[in-house]
Amino acid sequence: MDNRPVGLFDSGVGGLTIWRATKSLLPQESLIFFADSGNVPYGQKSPAELHDLTARIVRFLQRFDVKLIVVACNTATVHALDHLRTAFPEIQFVGVVPVVKTLASQTHTGTIAVLSTPATAESPYLTGLIEEFAADKRVLRVGIDGLEDAVESGEARSPQTTALLERNLAPVVESDADVVGLGCTHYPFLRDRIERILGPGVRIYDPSEPVARRVRQLLEQRDALAQDEHPTYRFFTTGDPAHVAEVASDLLRFPVTGVGYADI
Ligand code: DGL
């Protein structure tokens, strides 16, 4: 048994989709969520910048004696997780990457689509996943600019965001893709809109729950699951704490209070 907290971080509030799945699967775990909102979007940063930012966040989370860190961001995982594992061998990390393997096994038409930030769409890591698991499939890599910003600014339900989605999803609608992966942790907050645009013939895959299950599995293996009837939920940001609290509360429909400002 280990009641120390689990740390999670993202470029902003998107990683809260994984926070939510983790809280629901592991209700006795205390969680510390870090939103690097002062540096969002990660999709436009170089790998070197991502190495630097993510290492700073890990050092910040280490102050809270976290027992595991979830990199709740596809862009940071594909560009920086190997680097973090080398730089912090004492920390156990869980990352999130587009669910290419699942999509390849579930498609009936042979066409799959991955929605992500442009940085993830263009990453060698995604190319590797496709070569390994979907070499015989047609893969649409849909890199979308600006969606995470819409979620960050509290515009997830605005008509402009719907229009942005419609424009970017047009190639998927016009294709015979029958399975679509959400390869950015901000996107599950837009899931109902994405579903409406793609129609009932397309199944959407969100990695939040599989990531939470992986956290549970790793903690179980170390005998490090918490047994705490009163777990705590703490939030930090490099952005504006009041804004993050408001947007996060609205997205989660859960009162996110006491967000702290973090200078990393
Ligand atoms: N939420 C992040 C992801 O999963 C990235 C958004 C961004 O900052 O570009 O990729």
Short mmCIF file of C-alpha atoms and ligand atoms in Angstrom, two decimals:
data_model
loop_
_atom_site.label_atom_id
_atom_site.label_comp_id
_atom_site.label_asym_id
_atom_site.label_seq_id
_atom_site.Cartn_x
_atom_site.Cartn_y
_atom_site.Cartn_z
CA MET A 1 0.00 0.00 0.00
CA ASP A 2 1.28 3.45 -0.91
CA ASN A 3 -0.81 6.59 -0.34
CA ARG A 4 1.59 8.95 -2.05
CA PRO A 5 0.00 10.85 -4.97
CA VAL A 6 0.09 10.08 -8.67
CA GLY A 7 1.25 13.03 -10.80
CA LEU A 8 -0.24 13.81 -14.21
CA PHE A 9 0.66 16.57 -16.62
CA ASP A 10 -0.31 18.02 -19.96
CA SER A 11 0.27 21.21 -21.93
CA GLY A 12 -3.06 22.37 -20.53
CA VAL A 13 -6.44 21.05 -19.45
CA GLY A 14 -6.59 18.24 -22.05
CA GLY A 15 -4.89 15.76 -19.75
CA LEU A 16 -7.87 16.11 -17.45
CA THR A 17 -9.53 13.50 -19.68
CA ILE A 18 -6.96 11.05 -18.30
CA TRP A 19 -7.22 12.55 -14.80
CA ARG A 20 -10.99 11.88 -14.95
CA ALA A 21 -10.53 8.26 -16.07
CA THR A 22 -7.88 7.68 -13.39
CA LYS A 23 -10.03 9.19 -10.65
CA SER A 24 -12.94 7.04 -11.69
CA LEU A 25 -10.96 3.78 -11.92
CA LEU A 26 -8.82 4.44 -8.83
CA PRO A 27 -11.01 6.47 -6.46
CA GLN A 28 -8.64 6.07 -3.52
CA GLU A 29 -5.65 7.63 -5.27
CA SER A 30 -4.60 11.20 -4.55
CA LEU A 31 -3.81 13.03 -7.77
CA ILE A 32 -1.73 16.08 -8.63
CA PHE A 33 -2.51 17.54 -12.02
CA PHE A 34 -0.16 19.97 -13.73
CA ALA A 35 -1.41 22.06 -16.66
CA ASP A 36 1.42 23.81 -18.49
CA SER A 37 -1.06 26.40 -19.78
CA GLY A 38 1.63 29.08 -19.91
CA ASN A 39 3.29 27.09 -22.68
CA VAL A 40 0.34 25.60 -24.58
CA PRO A 41 0.25 24.48 -27.38
CA TYR A 42 2.92 21.80 -27.28
CA GLY A 43 1.99 20.93 -30.85
CA GLN A 44 4.07 23.87 -32.05
CA LYS A 45 7.17 23.23 -29.93
CA SER A 46 10.38 21.56 -31.02
CA PRO A 47 11.44 18.25 -29.43
CA ALA A 48 14.25 20.10 -27.61
CA GLU A 49 11.78 22.58 -26.10
CA LEU A 50 9.51 19.71 -25.08
CA HIS A 51 12.42 17.88 -23.41
CA ASP A 52 13.19 20.98 -21.40
CA LEU A 53 9.62 21.86 -20.40
CA THR A 54 8.62 18.32 -19.47
CA ALA A 55 11.78 17.81 -17.38
CA ARG A 56 10.96 20.99 -15.45
CA ILE A 57 7.45 19.73 -14.79
CA VAL A 58 8.76 16.36 -13.61
CA ARG A 59 11.11 18.13 -11.18
CA PHE A 60 8.18 20.17 -9.90
CA LEU A 61 6.05 17.05 -9.37
CA GLN A 62 8.95 15.32 -7.61
CA ARG A 63 8.63 17.86 -4.80
CA PHE A 64 5.32 16.21 -3.94
CA ASP A 65 6.90 12.79 -3.71
CA VAL A 66 4.75 11.36 -6.50
CA LYS A 67 4.90 7.58 -6.87
CA LEU A 68 4.24 7.56 -10.64
CA ILE A 69 3.87 10.20 -13.35
CA VAL A 70 1.40 10.07 -16.22
CA VAL A 71 2.45 12.06 -19.26
CA ALA A 72 -1.16 12.87 -20.14
CA CYS A 73 -0.26 14.35 -23.50
CA ASN A 74 0.36 12.54 -26.77
CA THR A 75 2.63 15.26 -28.12
CA ALA A 76 4.88 15.16 -25.04
CA THR A 77 4.84 11.37 -24.98
CA VAL A 78 5.89 10.86 -28.57
CA HIS A 79 8.59 13.55 -28.46
CA ALA A 80 9.86 13.48 -24.87
CA LEU A 81 9.01 10.31 -22.95
CA ASP A 82 12.18 8.42 -23.91
CA HIS A 83 14.19 11.42 -22.85
CA LEU A 84 12.35 11.63 -19.50
CA ARG A 85 12.87 7.94 -18.81
CA THR A 86 16.60 8.40 -19.35
CA ALA A 87 16.80 11.60 -17.32
CA PHE A 88 14.70 10.28 -14.41
CA PRO A 89 15.36 6.54 -14.13
CA GLU A 90 14.00 6.53 -10.58
CA ILE A 91 10.50 7.53 -11.73
CA GLN A 92 7.91 5.24 -13.24
CA PHE A 93 6.18 6.91 -16.19
CA VAL A 94 3.04 6.11 -18.15
CA GLY A 95 2.52 7.85 -21.48
CA VAL A 96 -0.33 8.13 -23.96
CA VAL A 97 0.00 7.50 -27.69
CA PRO A 98 -2.51 7.17 -30.51
CA VAL A 99 -4.29 3.80 -30.39
CA VAL A 100 -3.09 2.62 -33.80
CA LYS A 101 -2.95 -1.04 -32.78
CA THR A 102 -6.57 -1.03 -31.58
CA LEU A 103 -7.78 0.82 -34.67
CA ALA A 104 -5.99 -1.64 -36.96
CA SER A 105 -7.58 -4.59 -35.20
CA GLN A 106 -11.09 -3.09 -35.19
CA THR A 107 -11.46 -1.74 -38.73
CA HIS A 108 -13.66 -3.61 -41.20
CA THR A 109 -12.97 -1.33 -44.16
CA GLY A 110 -9.18 -1.30 -43.80
CA THR A 111 -9.09 2.49 -43.42
CA ILE A 112 -8.29 4.08 -40.06
CA ALA A 113 -7.90 7.70 -39.00
CA VAL A 114 -5.85 9.27 -36.23
CA LEU A 115 -6.75 12.79 -35.08
CA SER A 116 -3.95 14.65 -33.32
CA THR A 117 -1.90 17.82 -33.15
CA PRO A 118 0.26 18.45 -36.23
CA ALA A 119 3.36 17.62 -34.14
CA THR A 120 2.03 14.17 -33.27
CA ALA A 121 0.77 13.59 -36.82
CA GLU A 122 4.23 14.32 -38.22
CA SER A 123 6.17 12.46 -35.54
CA PRO A 124 8.49 9.56 -36.36
CA TYR A 125 6.91 7.83 -33.36
CA LEU A 126 3.51 7.70 -35.09
CA THR A 127 5.18 6.49 -38.28
CA GLY A 128 6.72 3.67 -36.23
CA LEU A 129 3.35 2.70 -34.72
CA ILE A 130 1.78 2.62 -38.18
CA GLU A 131 4.62 0.53 -39.63
CA GLU A 132 4.41 -1.88 -36.72
CA PHE A 133 0.66 -2.29 -36.35
CA ALA A 134 -1.08 -0.94 -39.45
CA ALA A 135 1.27 -1.53 -42.34
CA ASP A 136 -1.51 -3.16 -44.36
CA LYS A 137 -4.08 -0.44 -43.64
CA ARG A 138 -4.85 2.91 -45.20
CA VAL A 139 -4.08 5.46 -42.49
CA LEU A 140 -5.33 9.04 -42.43
CA ARG A 141 -3.08 11.12 -40.19
CA VAL A 142 -5.21 14.16 -39.45
CA GLY A 143 -3.10 16.87 -37.82
CA ILE A 144 -5.38 19.64 -36.56
CA ASP A 145 -4.16 23.10 -35.63
CA GLY A 146 -5.91 25.10 -32.96
CA LEU A 147 -8.37 22.63 -31.43
CA GLU A 148 -6.50 22.43 -28.14
CA ASP A 149 -6.50 26.23 -28.00
CA ALA A 150 -10.27 26.22 -28.41
CA VAL A 151 -10.63 23.83 -25.46
CA GLU A 152 -8.14 25.85 -23.41
CA SER A 153 -9.99 29.08 -23.94
CA GLY A 154 -13.33 27.61 -22.88
CA GLU A 155 -14.60 27.50 -26.47
CA ALA A 156 -15.15 23.74 -26.69
CA ARG A 157 -18.85 24.20 -27.43
CA SER A 158 -18.64 27.25 -29.70
CA PRO A 159 -19.86 27.29 -33.33
CA GLN A 160 -16.32 28.27 -34.43
CA THR A 161 -14.93 25.10 -32.88
CA THR A 162 -17.58 23.02 -34.63
CA ALA A 163 -16.66 24.70 -37.93
CA LEU A 164 -12.96 24.00 -37.32
CA LEU A 165 -13.78 20.37 -36.67
CA GLU A 166 -15.99 20.12 -39.75
CA ARG A 167 -13.20 21.49 -41.97
CA ASN A 168 -10.57 19.16 -40.56
CA LEU A 169 -12.74 16.08 -40.47
CA ALA A 170 -13.91 16.45 -44.08
CA PRO A 171 -11.23 14.05 -45.42
CA VAL A 172 -12.33 11.46 -42.86
CA VAL A 173 -16.00 11.89 -43.74
CA GLU A 174 -15.15 11.51 -47.43
CA SER A 175 -13.08 8.37 -46.79
CA ASP A 176 -14.29 4.91 -45.86
CA ALA A 177 -12.61 5.07 -42.44
CA ASP A 178 -14.78 3.26 -39.90
CA VAL A 179 -12.58 3.75 -36.80
CA VAL A 180 -11.02 6.97 -35.52
CA GLY A 181 -8.54 7.43 -32.69
CA LEU A 182 -8.40 10.54 -30.52
CA GLY A 183 -4.65 11.18 -30.51
CA CYS A 184 -4.70 14.34 -28.40
CA THR A 185 -5.92 14.38 -24.83
CA HIS A 186 -7.92 17.54 -25.42
CA TYR A 187 -10.15 15.82 -27.97
CA PRO A 188 -12.32 13.62 -25.73
CA PHE A 189 -13.86 16.89 -24.52
CA LEU A 190 -15.06 17.34 -28.12
CA ARG A 191 -16.18 13.77 -28.57
CA ASP A 192 -19.91 14.42 -28.99
CA ARG A 193 -19.23 16.90 -31.80
CA ILE A 194 -16.75 14.62 -33.50
CA GLU A 195 -19.29 11.79 -33.33
CA ARG A 196 -22.02 13.96 -34.78
CA ILE A 197 -19.83 15.04 -37.71
CA LEU A 198 -18.55 11.56 -38.50
CA GLY A 199 -21.93 9.87 -38.14
CA PRO A 200 -23.03 6.56 -36.63
CA GLY A 201 -20.95 4.35 -38.96
CA VAL A 202 -17.68 5.49 -37.39
CA ARG A 203 -16.46 4.29 -33.99
CA ILE A 204 -14.31 6.61 -31.87
CA TYR A 205 -11.49 5.34 -29.66
CA ASP A 206 -10.29 7.34 -26.68
CA PRO A 207 -7.20 6.07 -24.81
CA SER A 208 -8.12 7.62 -21.42
CA GLU A 209 -9.47 4.43 -19.83
CA PRO A 210 -6.71 2.15 -21.16
CA VAL A 211 -4.16 4.59 -19.73
CA ALA A 212 -5.90 4.53 -16.34
CA ARG A 213 -5.90 0.72 -16.45
CA ARG A 214 -2.17 0.74 -17.17
CA VAL A 215 -1.64 2.96 -14.11
CA ARG A 216 -3.61 0.51 -11.99
CA GLN A 217 -1.66 -2.45 -13.37
CA LEU A 218 1.74 -0.88 -12.66
CA LEU A 219 0.76 0.17 -9.14
CA GLU A 220 -0.67 -3.29 -8.46
CA GLN A 221 2.56 -4.91 -9.58
CA ARG A 222 4.50 -2.74 -7.12
CA ASP A 223 1.92 -3.28 -4.40
CA ALA A 224 1.59 0.51 -4.43
CA LEU A 225 -2.15 1.12 -4.80
CA ALA A 226 -3.48 3.64 -2.30
CA GLN A 227 -6.04 2.84 0.35
CA ASP A 228 -7.28 6.26 1.23
CA GLU A 229 -10.92 7.07 1.94
CA HIS A 230 -10.15 10.79 1.61
CA PRO A 231 -7.83 11.23 -1.37
CA THR A 232 -6.81 14.76 -2.33
CA TYR A 233 -6.91 16.40 -5.75
CA ARG A 234 -4.47 19.21 -6.33
CA PHE A 235 -4.01 21.32 -9.45
CA PHE A 236 -1.17 23.54 -10.63
CA THR A 237 -0.65 25.62 -13.72
CA THR A 238 1.93 27.86 -15.35
CA GLY A 239 -0.98 29.89 -16.73
CA ASP A 240 -3.75 31.85 -15.05
CA PRO A 241 -5.04 29.75 -12.11
CA ALA A 242 -8.51 31.39 -12.09
CA HIS A 243 -8.97 30.72 -15.81
CA VAL A 244 -7.79 27.12 -15.51
CA ALA A 245 -10.13 26.55 -12.55
CA GLU A 246 -13.08 27.90 -14.50
CA VAL A 247 -12.41 26.00 -17.73
CA ALA A 248 -11.53 22.76 -15.93
CA SER A 249 -14.65 22.91 -13.75
CA ASP A 250 -16.80 23.44 -16.81
CA LEU A 251 -15.18 20.62 -18.81
CA LEU A 252 -15.24 18.13 -15.95
CA ARG A 253 -18.49 19.28 -14.39
CA PHE A 254 -16.56 18.93 -11.15
CA PRO A 255 -15.54 21.84 -8.93
CA VAL A 256 -11.85 22.41 -9.56
CA THR A 257 -10.78 24.84 -6.86
CA GLY A 258 -7.56 26.07 -5.31
CA VAL A 259 -5.50 25.86 -8.53
CA GLY A 260 -1.97 26.93 -7.66
CA TYR A 261 0.36 28.96 -9.85
CA ALA A 262 3.61 27.13 -10.56
CA ASP A 263 6.80 28.80 -11.67
CA ILE A 264 8.94 26.15 -13.33
N1 DGL B 1 -3.08 17.55 -25.17
C1 DGL B 1 -1.92 17.41 -25.95
C2 DGL B 1 -1.82 16.09 -26.67
O1 DGL B 1 -2.31 15.13 -26.22
C3 DGL B 1 -1.40 18.48 -26.79
C4 DGL B 1 -2.04 19.73 -27.08
C5 DGL B 1 -1.03 20.78 -27.43
O2 DGL B 1 -0.59 21.42 -26.51
O3 DGL B 1 -0.68 20.95 -28.60
O4 DGL B 1 -1.23 15.96 -27.70
#
